[in-house]
Tab-separated table of C-alpha atoms in Angstrom:
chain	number	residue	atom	x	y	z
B	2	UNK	CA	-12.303	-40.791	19.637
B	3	UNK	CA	-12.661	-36.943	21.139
B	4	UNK	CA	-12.906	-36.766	24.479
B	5	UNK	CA	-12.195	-33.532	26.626
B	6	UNK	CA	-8.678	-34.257	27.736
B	7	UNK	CA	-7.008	-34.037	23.516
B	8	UNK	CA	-9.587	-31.567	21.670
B	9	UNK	CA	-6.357	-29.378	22.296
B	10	UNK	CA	-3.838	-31.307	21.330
B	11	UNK	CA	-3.947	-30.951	17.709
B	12	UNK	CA	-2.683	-28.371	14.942
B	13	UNK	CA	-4.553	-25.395	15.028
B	14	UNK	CA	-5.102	-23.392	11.838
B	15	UNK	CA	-5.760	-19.652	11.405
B	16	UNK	CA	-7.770	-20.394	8.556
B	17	UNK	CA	-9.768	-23.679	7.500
B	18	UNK	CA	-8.077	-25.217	4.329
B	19	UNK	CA	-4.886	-26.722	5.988
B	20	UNK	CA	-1.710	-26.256	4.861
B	21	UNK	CA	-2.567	-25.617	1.147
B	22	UNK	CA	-4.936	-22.515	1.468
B	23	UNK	CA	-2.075	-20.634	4.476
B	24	UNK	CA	0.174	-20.938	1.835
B	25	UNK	CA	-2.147	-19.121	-0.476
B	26	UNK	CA	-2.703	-16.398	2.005
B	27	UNK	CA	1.044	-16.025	2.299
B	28	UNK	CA	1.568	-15.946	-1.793
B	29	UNK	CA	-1.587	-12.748	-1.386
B	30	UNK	CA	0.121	-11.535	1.510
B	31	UNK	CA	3.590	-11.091	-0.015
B	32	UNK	CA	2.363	-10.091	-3.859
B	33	UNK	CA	-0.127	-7.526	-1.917
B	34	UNK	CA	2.922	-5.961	-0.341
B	35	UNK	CA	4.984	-5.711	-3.340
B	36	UNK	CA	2.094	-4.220	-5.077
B	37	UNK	CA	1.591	-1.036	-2.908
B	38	UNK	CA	5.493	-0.935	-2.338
B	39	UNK	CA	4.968	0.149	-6.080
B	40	UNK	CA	2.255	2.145	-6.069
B	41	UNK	CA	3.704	4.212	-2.743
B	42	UNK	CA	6.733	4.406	-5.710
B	43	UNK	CA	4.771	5.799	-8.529
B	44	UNK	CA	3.134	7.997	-6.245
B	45	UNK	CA	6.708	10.034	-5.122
B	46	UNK	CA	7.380	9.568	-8.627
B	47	UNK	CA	4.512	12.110	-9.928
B	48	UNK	CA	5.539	14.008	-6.487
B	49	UNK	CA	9.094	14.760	-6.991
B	50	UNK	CA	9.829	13.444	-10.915
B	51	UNK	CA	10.156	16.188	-13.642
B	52	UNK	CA	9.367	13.383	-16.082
B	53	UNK	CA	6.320	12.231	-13.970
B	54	UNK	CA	5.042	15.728	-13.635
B	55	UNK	CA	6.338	17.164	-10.661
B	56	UNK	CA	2.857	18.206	-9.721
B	57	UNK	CA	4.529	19.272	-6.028
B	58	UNK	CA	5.634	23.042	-7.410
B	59	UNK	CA	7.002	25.080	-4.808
B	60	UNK	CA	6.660	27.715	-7.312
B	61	UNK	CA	3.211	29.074	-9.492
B	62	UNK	CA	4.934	28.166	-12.627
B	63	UNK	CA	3.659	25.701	-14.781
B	64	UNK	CA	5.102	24.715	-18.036
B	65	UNK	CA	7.559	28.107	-17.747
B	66	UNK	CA	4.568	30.358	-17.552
B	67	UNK	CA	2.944	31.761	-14.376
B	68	UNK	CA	-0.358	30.117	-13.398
B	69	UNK	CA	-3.164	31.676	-11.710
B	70	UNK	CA	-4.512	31.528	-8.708
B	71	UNK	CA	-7.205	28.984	-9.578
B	72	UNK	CA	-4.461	26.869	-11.561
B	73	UNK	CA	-2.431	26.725	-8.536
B	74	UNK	CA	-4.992	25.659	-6.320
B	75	UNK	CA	-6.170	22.931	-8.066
B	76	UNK	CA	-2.095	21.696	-8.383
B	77	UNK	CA	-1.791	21.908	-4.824
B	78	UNK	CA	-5.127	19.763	-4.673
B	79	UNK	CA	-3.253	17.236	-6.809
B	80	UNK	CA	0.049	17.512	-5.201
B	81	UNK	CA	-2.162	16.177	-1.465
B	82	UNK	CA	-3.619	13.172	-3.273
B	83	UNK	CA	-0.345	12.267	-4.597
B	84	UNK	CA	1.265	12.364	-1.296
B	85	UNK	CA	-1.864	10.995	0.648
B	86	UNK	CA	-1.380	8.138	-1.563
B	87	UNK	CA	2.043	7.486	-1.333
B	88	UNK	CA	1.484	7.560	2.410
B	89	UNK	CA	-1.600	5.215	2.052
B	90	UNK	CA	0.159	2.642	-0.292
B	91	UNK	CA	2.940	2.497	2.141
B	92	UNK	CA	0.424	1.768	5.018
B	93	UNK	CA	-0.890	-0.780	3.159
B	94	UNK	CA	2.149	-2.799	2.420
B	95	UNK	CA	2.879	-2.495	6.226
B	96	UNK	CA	-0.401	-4.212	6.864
B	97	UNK	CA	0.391	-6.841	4.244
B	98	UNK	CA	4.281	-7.340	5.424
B	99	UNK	CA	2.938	-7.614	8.865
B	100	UNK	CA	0.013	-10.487	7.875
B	101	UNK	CA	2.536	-12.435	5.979
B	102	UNK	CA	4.347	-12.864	9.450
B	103	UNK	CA	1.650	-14.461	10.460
B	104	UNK	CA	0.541	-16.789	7.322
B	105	UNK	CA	3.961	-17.162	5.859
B	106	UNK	CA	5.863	-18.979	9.317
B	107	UNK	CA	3.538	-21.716	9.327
């Protein structure tokens, strides 16, 4: 029976489930990771690609003719989101690198 001197002594789990349902959060974990790995991707690629846009213009020129002031703005809007999410899909395939440590060892 359970008595005070081996309540410690077995396997503890992060998770109820056993071994079956850490092995699940490690499949989530490492998928999850891959998946913003690719969307941190896509996101330089509308950044920096010609052929995805290049909505990051150093220059007021759009599609060889010279955009307003208005136009320009609203580029540079896009050209933050882009690179906010880049930065954010990075961030969260950190956080998903860094829980598979923890499910995927056991």
């Amino acid at each position: 029976g359970t008595t005070p001197s081996n309540i410690g002594s077995g396997r503890r789990l992060l998770f109820g489930g056993g071994k079956d349902s850490v092995s699940t959060f490690c499949a989530v974990d490492v998928s999850s990771s891959a998946w913003y790995l690719a969307q941190a991707g896509l996101a330089i690629n509308a950044v920096a690609s010609p052929e995805g846009g290049a909505i990051c213009s150093a220059r007021r020129v759009w599609n060889g003719k010279l955009v307003g002031h208005a136009g320009y703005k609203q580029s540079q809007g896009f050209c933050a989101v882009s690179v906010t999410g880049a930065i954010y899909g990075f961030l969260q395939a950190i956080k998903y690198i860094n829980l598979a440590f923890i499910h995927c060892t056991d």
